[in-house]
Amino acid sequence: MRDVSRGGADSAMVRQLNASRVLAVLRDAPEVPWSSNDLVEETGMSRPTVLAAADHLVDLGWVTGSVSRAAAGRGRPCRAFAFRRDAGYVLGVDIGARTVRVAVADLTGRVVAEDEHAFGDPGMPSGERLETVTETAAGALEAAGVSRARLLAACAGSSGTVAEDGTVRVRSGIPDFVGVNLPDALGRAFGCAVVAENDCNLAVIAERWRGVASGSENVVCMLAGERLGAGIVVHGGLVRGHQGGAGELGFLSLMGGSTAAEGLASRARTEGRRLVDAVAARAGGTASPDSPGAVLHTLARGDSARVDAPLVFEAMRRGDTALPSLAEHILGPAARAIATVSLLLDPELVVIGGAVADAGDVLLAPLRDLVGRLSEAPPRLEFSPLTDRAVVLGAVRLALDTAQARFQDPLAPTPSPRPGRAQGPANGPVIHANGW
């Protein structure tokens, strides 16, 4: 490829284009330093152009450069460059009705600190909830040793329809959250650019980044814990809809009395408690071990208040004879949603995410069976390996994209400290110029 270094183009733009090409190579493969020769071969640019572009990136703080004196005296000194993963950080936030999860990541997406906090009162006012969110984020930043001044961007995820400006609108599922503008509310606390997105959309972003949907161009990710919602990618692009409401499954209220609020976890908990109470009502709770609900009754010690979704799934693993009817009750709305979405969008893959993804070993086979009964050409179904971290990881990915668009694409200086140039001793450790 010919250098972008001649012709009538403005010299500053030429320098930026060359530097952007070098930065893209270094950012895509940050694990090891790249020699100047490797960069010449990869970019097709001349050695002087590559060195000038790389030195410009070093000056801006996005790249480290090294010179080894071991090569001095035997021709040109060896130059190597590497992307600075610590040139800034991003923050991902998953705000739910019951918990908030936060993750701090460097510029390669490596999570350096993560924390989760349960809200004492799920019905708390939005201001109190947001205050807890900022406190949890501050704790994670402190644990990572990252000051707020080094945050380049943050992304907050919330259930419900999230408008383009980051305002939570219809069907949030979080009390007192409709009408909250998350970028405004959190931007003041974090001191950086904040974007907001629907939690299901973030989950599908995460699945394509680090989950089971890597490489899939047409995929639906369904969060199926306390409620049902879907994130949709068609031909590699996220589908948000006119007002950000694509993937909301309110149509389930028209199908068999189900509601979109009933996810797999909520239905498992409700049906599990009913089963335990039914066993307790029969013969003083002394039902035979092979009667429906008996295994769950034993695990719950006869107390239906102890029943939650994980306990129900464990009873299913242990062969509770209520399994067939229990699975169909739990999975029915999700199966109808998957079959309907599949008819409309024809995805190659549907991923079930959220905390219930841990139960894929007992739920995947019956779910495939139910969907197969409803659809002549069912998509491939998988449970997410990211479990309840999908939303926060998707928020990290979107925050990285935001940071790149705001800082790296225009080649603005990094806010991180940039040490001066140095040279390393012969045959000794490399000391990096303007970097490490």
PDB file of C-alpha atoms in Angstrom, residues 11-176:
ATOM      1  CA  SER A  11       0.035  17.599   6.051  1.00  0.00           C
ATOM      2  CA  ALA A  12      -1.742  17.455   9.421  1.00  0.00           C
ATOM      3  CA  MET A  13      -4.442  15.215   7.957  1.00  0.00           C
ATOM      4  CA  VAL A  14      -1.824  13.031   6.314  1.00  0.00           C
ATOM      5  CA  ARG A  15      -0.069  12.607   9.647  1.00  0.00           C
ATOM      6  CA  GLN A  16      -3.340  11.726  11.336  1.00  0.00           C
ATOM      7  CA  LEU A  17      -4.260   9.163   8.685  1.00  0.00           C
ATOM      8  CA  ASN A  18      -0.864   7.483   8.955  1.00  0.00           C
ATOM      9  CA  ALA A  19      -0.998   7.497  12.754  1.00  0.00           C
ATOM     10  CA  SER A  20      -4.526   6.077  12.706  1.00  0.00           C
ATOM     11  CA  ARG A  21      -3.385   3.179  10.520  1.00  0.00           C
ATOM     12  CA  VAL A  22      -0.534   2.359  12.893  1.00  0.00           C
ATOM     13  CA  LEU A  23      -2.787   2.700  15.961  1.00  0.00           C
ATOM     14  CA  ALA A  24      -5.350   0.328  14.451  1.00  0.00           C
ATOM     15  CA  VAL A  25      -2.673  -2.351  13.990  1.00  0.00           C
ATOM     16  CA  LEU A  26      -1.303  -1.960  17.516  1.00  0.00           C
ATOM     17  CA  ARG A  27      -4.756  -1.843  19.124  1.00  0.00           C
ATOM     18  CA  ASP A  28      -5.945  -4.983  17.344  1.00  0.00           C
ATOM     19  CA  ALA A  29      -2.956  -7.007  18.592  1.00  0.00           C
ATOM     20  CA  PRO A  30      -1.915  -5.497  21.939  1.00  0.00           C
ATOM     21  CA  GLU A  31      -0.415  -8.617  23.486  1.00  0.00           C
ATOM     22  CA  VAL A  32       3.149  -8.113  22.191  1.00  0.00           C
ATOM     23  CA  PRO A  33       5.153  -5.114  20.950  1.00  0.00           C
ATOM     24  CA  TRP A  34       5.436  -4.636  17.210  1.00  0.00           C
ATOM     25  CA  SER A  35       8.801  -3.897  15.675  1.00  0.00           C
ATOM     26  CA  SER A  36       9.050  -1.055  13.199  1.00  0.00           C
ATOM     27  CA  ASN A  37       9.822  -3.633  10.505  1.00  0.00           C
ATOM     28  CA  ASP A  38       6.633  -5.527  11.348  1.00  0.00           C
ATOM     29  CA  LEU A  39       4.633  -2.315  11.145  1.00  0.00           C
ATOM     30  CA  VAL A  40       6.163  -1.482   7.770  1.00  0.00           C
ATOM     31  CA  GLU A  41       5.145  -4.898   6.466  1.00  0.00           C
ATOM     32  CA  GLU A  42       1.641  -4.737   7.976  1.00  0.00           C
ATOM     33  CA  THR A  43       0.756  -1.203   6.876  1.00  0.00           C
ATOM     34  CA  GLY A  44       2.656  -1.038   3.577  1.00  0.00           C
ATOM     35  CA  MET A  45       4.065   2.334   4.571  1.00  0.00           C
ATOM     36  CA  SER A  46       7.728   3.301   4.447  1.00  0.00           C
ATOM     37  CA  ARG A  47       9.927   2.995   7.515  1.00  0.00           C
ATOM     38  CA  PRO A  48      10.297   6.791   8.020  1.00  0.00           C
ATOM     39  CA  THR A  49       6.509   7.215   7.722  1.00  0.00           C
ATOM     40  CA  VAL A  50       5.861   4.411  10.195  1.00  0.00           C
ATOM     41  CA  LEU A  51       8.362   5.809  12.692  1.00  0.00           C
ATOM     42  CA  ALA A  52       6.943   9.306  12.408  1.00  0.00           C
ATOM     43  CA  ALA A  53       3.395   8.022  12.916  1.00  0.00           C
ATOM     44  CA  ALA A  54       4.386   5.796  15.845  1.00  0.00           C
ATOM     45  CA  ASP A  55       6.338   8.601  17.513  1.00  0.00           C
ATOM     46  CA  HIS A  56       3.295  10.851  17.173  1.00  0.00           C
ATOM     47  CA  LEU A  57       1.203   8.188  18.955  1.00  0.00           C
ATOM     48  CA  VAL A  58       3.833   7.958  21.678  1.00  0.00           C
ATOM     49  CA  ASP A  59       3.657  11.722  22.152  1.00  0.00           C
ATOM     50  CA  LEU A  60      -0.137  11.534  22.423  1.00  0.00           C
ATOM     51  CA  GLY A  61       0.152   8.788  25.038  1.00  0.00           C
ATOM     52  CA  TRP A  62      -1.623   5.933  23.228  1.00  0.00           C
ATOM     53  CA  VAL A  63       1.505   3.929  22.438  1.00  0.00           C
ATOM     54  CA  THR A  64       4.777   3.027  24.111  1.00  0.00           C
ATOM     55  CA  GLY A  65       8.018   2.985  22.161  1.00  0.00           C
ATOM     56  CA  SER A  66      11.189   1.117  23.088  1.00  0.00           C
ATOM     57  CA  VAL A  67      14.819   1.332  21.980  1.00  0.00           C
ATOM     58  CA  SER A  68      17.299  -1.388  22.863  1.00  0.00           C
ATOM     59  CA  ARG A  69      20.976  -0.503  22.915  1.00  0.00           C
ATOM     60  CA  ALA A  70      21.765  -4.163  22.420  1.00  0.00           C
ATOM     61  CA  ALA A  71      21.291  -3.543  18.713  1.00  0.00           C
ATOM     62  CA  ALA A  72      23.353  -0.336  18.693  1.00  0.00           C
ATOM     63  CA  GLY A  73      26.650  -0.591  16.871  1.00  0.00           C
ATOM     64  CA  ARG A  74      25.278  -3.339  14.663  1.00  0.00           C
ATOM     65  CA  GLY A  75      23.207  -1.151  12.351  1.00  0.00           C
ATOM     66  CA  ARG A  76      19.952   0.523  13.151  1.00  0.00           C
ATOM     67  CA  PRO A  77      18.719   0.395  16.771  1.00  0.00           C
ATOM     68  CA  CYS A  78      15.776  -1.929  17.317  1.00  0.00           C
ATOM     69  CA  ARG A  79      12.526   0.026  17.691  1.00  0.00           C
ATOM     70  CA  ALA A  80       9.336  -1.539  18.984  1.00  0.00           C
ATOM     71  CA  PHE A  81       5.902  -0.130  19.787  1.00  0.00           C
ATOM     72  CA  ALA A  82       2.909  -1.350  21.745  1.00  0.00           C
ATOM     73  CA  PHE A  83      -0.599  -0.145  22.482  1.00  0.00           C
ATOM     74  CA  ARG A  84      -0.983   1.270  25.995  1.00  0.00           C
ATOM     75  CA  ARG A  85      -3.808  -0.692  27.566  1.00  0.00           C
ATOM     76  CA  ASP A  86      -3.540   1.573  30.639  1.00  0.00           C
ATOM     77  CA  ALA A  87      -3.756   4.852  28.700  1.00  0.00           C
ATOM     78  CA  GLY A  88      -7.288   5.161  30.045  1.00  0.00           C
ATOM     79  CA  TYR A  89     -10.112   3.105  31.474  1.00  0.00           C
ATOM     80  CA  VAL A  90     -13.816   2.575  30.920  1.00  0.00           C
ATOM     81  CA  LEU A  91     -16.679   1.704  33.228  1.00  0.00           C
ATOM     82  CA  GLY A  92     -19.581  -0.664  32.578  1.00  0.00           C
ATOM     83  CA  VAL A  93     -22.703  -0.520  34.771  1.00  0.00           C
ATOM     84  CA  ASP A  94     -25.672  -2.917  34.909  1.00  0.00           C
ATOM     85  CA  ILE A  95     -28.548  -1.375  36.881  1.00  0.00           C
ATOM     86  CA  GLY A  96     -31.341  -3.717  37.889  1.00  0.00           C
ATOM     87  CA  ALA A  97     -34.282  -3.588  40.255  1.00  0.00           C
ATOM     88  CA  ARG A  98     -32.495  -5.677  42.875  1.00  0.00           C
ATOM     89  CA  THR A  99     -28.783  -5.293  42.156  1.00  0.00           C
ATOM     90  CA  VAL A 100     -26.191  -3.143  40.450  1.00  0.00           C
ATOM     91  CA  ARG A 101     -23.037  -4.637  38.942  1.00  0.00           C
ATOM     92  CA  VAL A 102     -20.070  -2.548  37.803  1.00  0.00           C
ATOM     93  CA  ALA A 103     -16.858  -3.397  35.952  1.00  0.00           C
ATOM     94  CA  VAL A 104     -13.732  -1.315  35.344  1.00  0.00           C
ATOM     95  CA  ALA A 105     -11.750  -2.284  32.241  1.00  0.00           C
ATOM     96  CA  ASP A 106      -8.598  -1.120  30.487  1.00  0.00           C
ATOM     97  CA  LEU A 107      -8.552  -0.157  26.816  1.00  0.00           C
ATOM     98  CA  THR A 108      -8.239  -3.765  25.637  1.00  0.00           C
ATOM     99  CA  GLY A 109     -11.413  -4.712  27.519  1.00  0.00           C
ATOM    100  CA  ARG A 110      -9.587  -6.568  30.285  1.00  0.00           C
ATOM    101  CA  VAL A 111     -11.671  -6.212  33.456  1.00  0.00           C
ATOM    102  CA  VAL A 112      -9.426  -4.986  36.276  1.00  0.00           C
ATOM    103  CA  ALA A 113     -12.080  -4.633  38.980  1.00  0.00           C
ATOM    104  CA  GLU A 114     -15.686  -5.718  39.383  1.00  0.00           C
ATOM    105  CA  ASP A 115     -18.262  -5.295  42.127  1.00  0.00           C
ATOM    106  CA  GLU A 116     -21.917  -5.988  42.808  1.00  0.00           C
ATOM    107  CA  HIS A 117     -24.295  -4.462  45.340  1.00  0.00           C
ATOM    108  CA  ALA A 118     -27.790  -5.592  46.297  1.00  0.00           C
ATOM    109  CA  PHE A 119     -30.325  -2.827  46.864  1.00  0.00           C
ATOM    110  CA  GLY A 120     -31.793  -3.049  50.342  1.00  0.00           C
ATOM    111  CA  ASP A 121     -35.166  -1.880  49.040  1.00  0.00           C
ATOM    112  CA  PRO A 122     -35.916  -2.775  45.401  1.00  0.00           C
ATOM    113  CA  GLY A 123     -38.643  -0.105  45.418  1.00  0.00           C
ATOM    114  CA  MET A 124     -36.335   2.743  46.434  1.00  0.00           C
ATOM    115  CA  PRO A 125     -36.568   6.167  44.745  1.00  0.00           C
ATOM    116  CA  SER A 126     -34.442   6.667  41.647  1.00  0.00           C
ATOM    117  CA  GLY A 127     -32.182   9.245  43.312  1.00  0.00           C
ATOM    118  CA  GLU A 128     -31.286   6.850  46.100  1.00  0.00           C
ATOM    119  CA  ARG A 129     -30.693   4.047  43.599  1.00  0.00           C
ATOM    120  CA  LEU A 130     -28.369   6.204  41.497  1.00  0.00           C
ATOM    121  CA  GLU A 131     -26.455   7.253  44.596  1.00  0.00           C
ATOM    122  CA  THR A 132     -25.835   3.576  45.366  1.00  0.00           C
ATOM    123  CA  VAL A 133     -24.736   3.045  41.769  1.00  0.00           C
ATOM    124  CA  THR A 134     -22.137   5.812  41.993  1.00  0.00           C
ATOM    125  CA  GLU A 135     -20.887   4.548  45.361  1.00  0.00           C
ATOM    126  CA  THR A 136     -20.476   1.019  43.965  1.00  0.00           C
ATOM    127  CA  ALA A 137     -18.634   2.369  40.934  1.00  0.00           C
ATOM    128  CA  ALA A 138     -16.379   4.490  43.146  1.00  0.00           C
ATOM    129  CA  GLY A 139     -15.482   1.397  45.163  1.00  0.00           C
ATOM    130  CA  ALA A 140     -14.574  -0.553  42.033  1.00  0.00           C
ATOM    131  CA  LEU A 141     -12.421   2.323  40.745  1.00  0.00           C
ATOM    132  CA  GLU A 142     -10.638   2.515  44.080  1.00  0.00           C
ATOM    133  CA  ALA A 143     -10.055  -1.250  44.073  1.00  0.00           C
ATOM    134  CA  ALA A 144      -8.538  -0.949  40.597  1.00  0.00           C
ATOM    135  CA  GLY A 145      -6.393   2.023  41.582  1.00  0.00           C
ATOM    136  CA  VAL A 146      -7.986   4.128  38.839  1.00  0.00           C
ATOM    137  CA  SER A 147      -8.841   7.783  39.412  1.00  0.00           C
ATOM    138  CA  ARG A 148     -11.970   9.232  37.828  1.00  0.00           C
ATOM    139  CA  ALA A 149      -9.722  11.539  35.803  1.00  0.00           C
ATOM    140  CA  ARG A 150      -8.518   8.468  33.880  1.00  0.00           C
ATOM    141  CA  LEU A 151     -12.020   7.350  32.894  1.00  0.00           C
ATOM    142  CA  LEU A 152     -12.575   7.920  29.184  1.00  0.00           C
ATOM    143  CA  ALA A 153     -16.180   6.718  29.013  1.00  0.00           C
ATOM    144  CA  ALA A 154     -18.888   4.840  30.864  1.00  0.00           C
ATOM    145  CA  CYS A 155     -21.978   2.923  29.779  1.00  0.00           C
ATOM    146  CA  ALA A 156     -25.023   2.242  31.941  1.00  0.00           C
ATOM    147  CA  GLY A 157     -27.509  -0.503  31.152  1.00  0.00           C
ATOM    148  CA  SER A 158     -31.114  -0.566  32.327  1.00  0.00           C
ATOM    149  CA  SER A 159     -34.157  -2.664  31.623  1.00  0.00           C
ATOM    150  CA  GLY A 160     -36.964  -1.083  29.637  1.00  0.00           C
ATOM    151  CA  THR A 161     -36.966   1.111  26.561  1.00  0.00           C
ATOM    152  CA  VAL A 162     -33.955   3.435  26.535  1.00  0.00           C
ATOM    153  CA  ALA A 163     -34.245   6.396  24.160  1.00  0.00           C
ATOM    154  CA  GLU A 164     -31.381   7.614  21.998  1.00  0.00           C
ATOM    155  CA  ASP A 165     -30.533  10.335  24.519  1.00  0.00           C
ATOM    156  CA  GLY A 166     -30.246   7.763  27.332  1.00  0.00           C
ATOM    157  CA  THR A 167     -33.630   8.414  28.964  1.00  0.00           C
ATOM    158  CA  VAL A 168     -35.390   5.346  30.372  1.00  0.00           C
ATOM    159  CA  ARG A 169     -38.919   5.284  29.032  1.00  0.00           C
ATOM    160  CA  VAL A 170     -41.586   2.585  28.834  1.00  0.00           C
ATOM    161  CA  ARG A 171     -41.627  -0.681  30.859  1.00  0.00           C
ATOM    162  CA  SER A 172     -38.448  -0.214  32.836  1.00  0.00           C
ATOM    163  CA  GLY A 173     -39.195  -2.846  35.482  1.00  0.00           C
ATOM    164  CA  ILE A 174     -37.275  -0.632  37.949  1.00  0.00           C
ATOM    165  CA  PRO A 175     -39.467   1.436  40.278  1.00  0.00           C
ATOM    166  CA  ASP A 176     -39.315   5.223  39.739  1.00  0.00           C
TER     167      ASP A 176
END
